[in-house]
Coordinates of N, CA and C in Angstrom, one line a residue:
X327 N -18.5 -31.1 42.2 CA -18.6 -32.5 41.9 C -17.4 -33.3 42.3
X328 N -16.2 -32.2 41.8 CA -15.1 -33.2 42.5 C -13.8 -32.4 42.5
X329 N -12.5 -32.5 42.4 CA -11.6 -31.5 43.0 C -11.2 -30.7 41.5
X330 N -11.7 -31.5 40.6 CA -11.3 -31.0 38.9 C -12.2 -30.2 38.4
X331 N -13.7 -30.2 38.9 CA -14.7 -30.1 38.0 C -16.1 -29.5 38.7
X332 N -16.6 -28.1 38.8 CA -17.4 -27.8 39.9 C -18.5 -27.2 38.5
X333 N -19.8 -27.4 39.2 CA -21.1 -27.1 38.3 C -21.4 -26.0 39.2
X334 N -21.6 -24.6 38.3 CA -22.4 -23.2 38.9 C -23.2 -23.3 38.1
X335 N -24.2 -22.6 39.4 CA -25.7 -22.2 38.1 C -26.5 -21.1 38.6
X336 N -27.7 -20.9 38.0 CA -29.0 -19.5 38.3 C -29.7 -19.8 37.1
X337 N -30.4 -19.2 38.0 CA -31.9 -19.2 37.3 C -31.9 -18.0 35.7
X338 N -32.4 -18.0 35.4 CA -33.1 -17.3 34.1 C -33.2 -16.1 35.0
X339 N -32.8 -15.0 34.7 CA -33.2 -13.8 35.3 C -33.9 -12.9 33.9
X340 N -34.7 -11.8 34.6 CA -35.7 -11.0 33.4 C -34.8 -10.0 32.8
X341 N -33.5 -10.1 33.6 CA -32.6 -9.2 32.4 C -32.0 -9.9 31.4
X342 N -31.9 -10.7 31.5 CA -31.0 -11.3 30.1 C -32.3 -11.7 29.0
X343 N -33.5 -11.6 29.5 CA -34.3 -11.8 28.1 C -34.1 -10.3 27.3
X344 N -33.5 -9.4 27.7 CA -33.6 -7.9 27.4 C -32.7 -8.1 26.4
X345 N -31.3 -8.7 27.0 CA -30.0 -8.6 26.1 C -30.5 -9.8 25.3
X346 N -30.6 -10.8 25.5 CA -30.7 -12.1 24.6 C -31.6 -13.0 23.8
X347 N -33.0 -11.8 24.0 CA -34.2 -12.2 23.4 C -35.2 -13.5 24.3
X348 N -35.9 -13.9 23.9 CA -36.5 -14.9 24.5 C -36.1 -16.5 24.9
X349 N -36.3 -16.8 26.3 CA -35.6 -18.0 26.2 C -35.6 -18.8 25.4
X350 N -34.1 -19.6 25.2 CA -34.1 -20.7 24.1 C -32.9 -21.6 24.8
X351 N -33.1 -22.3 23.7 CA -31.7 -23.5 24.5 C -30.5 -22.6 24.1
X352 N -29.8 -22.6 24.9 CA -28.2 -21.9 25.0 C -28.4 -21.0 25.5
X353 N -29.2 -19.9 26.0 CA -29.4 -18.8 26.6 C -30.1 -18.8 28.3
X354 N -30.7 -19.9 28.1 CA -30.9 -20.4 29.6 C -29.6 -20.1 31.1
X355 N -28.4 -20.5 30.3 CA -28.0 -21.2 31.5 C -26.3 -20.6 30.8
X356 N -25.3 -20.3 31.4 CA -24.3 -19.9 31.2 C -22.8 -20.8 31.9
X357 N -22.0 -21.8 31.2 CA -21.4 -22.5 31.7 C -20.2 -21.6 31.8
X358 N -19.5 -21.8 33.5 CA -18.4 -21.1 34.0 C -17.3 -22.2 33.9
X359 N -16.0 -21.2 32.8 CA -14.9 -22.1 33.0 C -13.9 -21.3 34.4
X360 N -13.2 -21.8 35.0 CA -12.0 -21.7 35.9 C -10.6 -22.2 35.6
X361 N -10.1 -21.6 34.5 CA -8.9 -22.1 34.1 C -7.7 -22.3 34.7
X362 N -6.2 -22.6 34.7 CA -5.5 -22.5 35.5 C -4.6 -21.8 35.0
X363 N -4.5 -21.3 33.9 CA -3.4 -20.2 33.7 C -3.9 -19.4 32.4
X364 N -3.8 -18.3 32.2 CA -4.0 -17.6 30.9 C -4.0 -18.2 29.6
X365 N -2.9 -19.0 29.1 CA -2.5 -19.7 27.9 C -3.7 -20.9 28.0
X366 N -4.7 -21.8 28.8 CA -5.4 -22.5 28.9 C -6.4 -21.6 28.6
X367 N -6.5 -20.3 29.3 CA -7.9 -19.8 28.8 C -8.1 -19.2 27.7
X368 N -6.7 -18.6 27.0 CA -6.9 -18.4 25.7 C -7.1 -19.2 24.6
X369 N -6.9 -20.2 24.5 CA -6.6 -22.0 24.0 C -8.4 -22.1 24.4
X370 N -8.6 -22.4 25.4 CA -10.2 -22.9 25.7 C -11.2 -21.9 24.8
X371 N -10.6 -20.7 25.1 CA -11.7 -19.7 24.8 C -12.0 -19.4 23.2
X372 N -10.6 -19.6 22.2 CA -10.4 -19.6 20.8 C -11.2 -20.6 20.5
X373 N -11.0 -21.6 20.9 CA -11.9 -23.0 20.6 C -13.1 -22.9 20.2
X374 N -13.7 -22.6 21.7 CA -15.1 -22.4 22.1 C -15.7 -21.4 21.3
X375 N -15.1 -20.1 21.1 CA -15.5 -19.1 20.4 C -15.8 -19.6 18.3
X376 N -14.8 -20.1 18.4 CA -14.6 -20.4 16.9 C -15.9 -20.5 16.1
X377 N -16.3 -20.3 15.2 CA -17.5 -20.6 14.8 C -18.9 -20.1 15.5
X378 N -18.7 -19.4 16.4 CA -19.4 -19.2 17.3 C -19.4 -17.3 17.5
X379 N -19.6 -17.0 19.1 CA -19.3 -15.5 18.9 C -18.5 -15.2 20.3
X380 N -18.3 -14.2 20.2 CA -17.4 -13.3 21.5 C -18.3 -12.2 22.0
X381 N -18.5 -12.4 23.2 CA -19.8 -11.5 24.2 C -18.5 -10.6 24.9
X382 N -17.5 -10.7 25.5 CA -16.5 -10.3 26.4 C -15.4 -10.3 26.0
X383 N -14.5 -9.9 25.3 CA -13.1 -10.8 25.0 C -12.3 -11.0 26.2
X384 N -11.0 -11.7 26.0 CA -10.8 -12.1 27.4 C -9.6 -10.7 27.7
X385 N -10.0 -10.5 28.8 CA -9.2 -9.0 29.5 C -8.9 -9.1 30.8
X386 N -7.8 -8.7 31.3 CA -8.0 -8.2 32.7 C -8.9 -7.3 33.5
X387 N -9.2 -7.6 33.9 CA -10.4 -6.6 34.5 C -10.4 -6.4 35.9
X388 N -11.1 -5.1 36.8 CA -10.7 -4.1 37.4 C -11.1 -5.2 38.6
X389 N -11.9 -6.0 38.6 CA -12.5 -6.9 40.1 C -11.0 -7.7 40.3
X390 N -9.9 -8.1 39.3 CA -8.6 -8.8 39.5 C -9.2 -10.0 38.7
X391 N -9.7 -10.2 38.0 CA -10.2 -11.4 37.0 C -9.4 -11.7 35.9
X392 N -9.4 -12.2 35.0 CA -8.8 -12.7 33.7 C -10.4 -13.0 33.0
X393 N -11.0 -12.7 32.7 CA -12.6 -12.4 32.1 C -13.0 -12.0 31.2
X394 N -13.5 -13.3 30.5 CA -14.1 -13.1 28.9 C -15.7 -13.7 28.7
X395 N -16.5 -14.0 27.9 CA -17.2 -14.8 27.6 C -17.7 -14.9 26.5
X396 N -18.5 -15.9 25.9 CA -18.5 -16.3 24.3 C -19.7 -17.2 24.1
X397 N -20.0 -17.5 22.7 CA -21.1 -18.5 22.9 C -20.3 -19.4 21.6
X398 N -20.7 -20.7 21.8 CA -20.2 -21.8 20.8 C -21.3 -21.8 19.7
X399 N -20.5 -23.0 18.8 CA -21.3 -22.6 17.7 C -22.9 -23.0 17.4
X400 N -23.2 -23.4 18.7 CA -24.1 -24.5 19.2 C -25.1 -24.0 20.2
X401 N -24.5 -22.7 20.2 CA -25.5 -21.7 21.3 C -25.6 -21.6 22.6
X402 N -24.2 -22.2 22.8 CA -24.0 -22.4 24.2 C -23.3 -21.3 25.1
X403 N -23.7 -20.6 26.1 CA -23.1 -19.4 26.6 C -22.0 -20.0 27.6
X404 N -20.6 -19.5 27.4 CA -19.3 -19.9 28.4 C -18.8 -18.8 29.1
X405 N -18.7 -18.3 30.4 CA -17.7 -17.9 30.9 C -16.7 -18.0 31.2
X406 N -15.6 -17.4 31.2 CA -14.2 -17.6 31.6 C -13.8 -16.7 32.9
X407 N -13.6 -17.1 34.0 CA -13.3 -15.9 35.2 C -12.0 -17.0 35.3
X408 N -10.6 -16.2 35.8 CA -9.6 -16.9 36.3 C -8.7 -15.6 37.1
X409 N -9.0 -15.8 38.7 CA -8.3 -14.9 39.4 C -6.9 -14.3 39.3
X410 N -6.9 -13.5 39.1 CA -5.3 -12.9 39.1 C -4.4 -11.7 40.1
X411 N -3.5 -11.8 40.0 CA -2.4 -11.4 41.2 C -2.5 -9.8 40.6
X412 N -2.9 -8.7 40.8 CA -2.8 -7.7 40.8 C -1.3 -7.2 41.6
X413 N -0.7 -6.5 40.2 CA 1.2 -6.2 40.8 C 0.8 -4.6 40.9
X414 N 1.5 -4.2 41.9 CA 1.4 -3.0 42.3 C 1.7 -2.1 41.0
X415 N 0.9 -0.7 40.8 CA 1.1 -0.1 39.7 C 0.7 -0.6 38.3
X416 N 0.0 -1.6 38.2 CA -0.7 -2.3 37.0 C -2.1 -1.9 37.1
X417 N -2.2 -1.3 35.8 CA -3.7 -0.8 35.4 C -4.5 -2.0 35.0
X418 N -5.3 -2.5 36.0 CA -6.5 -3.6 35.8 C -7.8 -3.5 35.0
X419 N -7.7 -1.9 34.5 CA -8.8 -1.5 34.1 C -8.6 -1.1 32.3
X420 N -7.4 -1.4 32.0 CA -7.1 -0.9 30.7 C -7.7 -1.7 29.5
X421 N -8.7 -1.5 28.8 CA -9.8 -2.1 28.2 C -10.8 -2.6 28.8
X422 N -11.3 -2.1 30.0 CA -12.1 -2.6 30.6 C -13.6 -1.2 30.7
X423 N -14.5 -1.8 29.4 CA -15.4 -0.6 29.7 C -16.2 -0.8 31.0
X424 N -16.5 -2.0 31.5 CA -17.3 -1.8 32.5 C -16.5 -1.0 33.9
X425 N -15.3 -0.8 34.1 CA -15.0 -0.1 34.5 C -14.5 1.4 34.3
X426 N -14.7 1.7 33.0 CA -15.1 3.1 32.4 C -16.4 3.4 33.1
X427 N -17.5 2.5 32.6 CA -18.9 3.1 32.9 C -19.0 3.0 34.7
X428 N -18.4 2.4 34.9 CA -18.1 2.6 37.0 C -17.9 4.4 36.6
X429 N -16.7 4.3 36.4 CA -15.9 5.7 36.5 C -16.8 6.6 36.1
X430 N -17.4 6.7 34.8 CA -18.4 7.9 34.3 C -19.5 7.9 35.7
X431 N -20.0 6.9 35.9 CA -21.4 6.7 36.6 C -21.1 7.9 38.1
X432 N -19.7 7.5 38.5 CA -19.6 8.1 39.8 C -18.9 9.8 39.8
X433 N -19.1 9.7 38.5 CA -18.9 11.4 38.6 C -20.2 12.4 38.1

């Protein structure tokens, strides 16, 4: 929409009625934040989460993300993706089960 503010979207897929029950308002549609630094996403994400719930907490994760997601108190689903600089020798995966279950899967 403009250099501050970009709208992603998708459709309703038949997996998330599995995880999230039958469509409803807030489950439809999942709003992507792109923060600009950690302390913004932690701040956005306490907010949003408050009264609300935590699906993801926010972690570094093995793709090089800063990646959490949550729903408000209002039923609204948020994700948080904010790219990060992987430093040599830093474990990206350290609380990261989806890349546990990578690792189990491929052995």
């Amino acid at each position: 929409l403009n250099e501050h503010f970009t709208l992603m979207g998708c459709d309703h897929q038949p997996d998330f009625s599995k995880r999230e029950g039958k469509l409803a308002m807030g489950n439809a549609m999942q709003i992507t934040v792109t923060p600009k630094s950690k302390l913004d996403a932690d701040r956005l994400f306490a907010e949003l989460s408050h009264d609300g719930s935590v699906e993801v907490p926010l972690q570094n994760m093995f793709w090089g993300s800063y990646h959490g997601s949550c729903v408000d108190k209002f039923g609204v689903h948020w994700m948080f993706d904010m790219a990060t600089e992987k430093k040599e020798g830093e474990d990206q995966t350290q609380g990261c089960d989806a890349a546990t279950a990578m690792e189990e899967k491929e052995e």
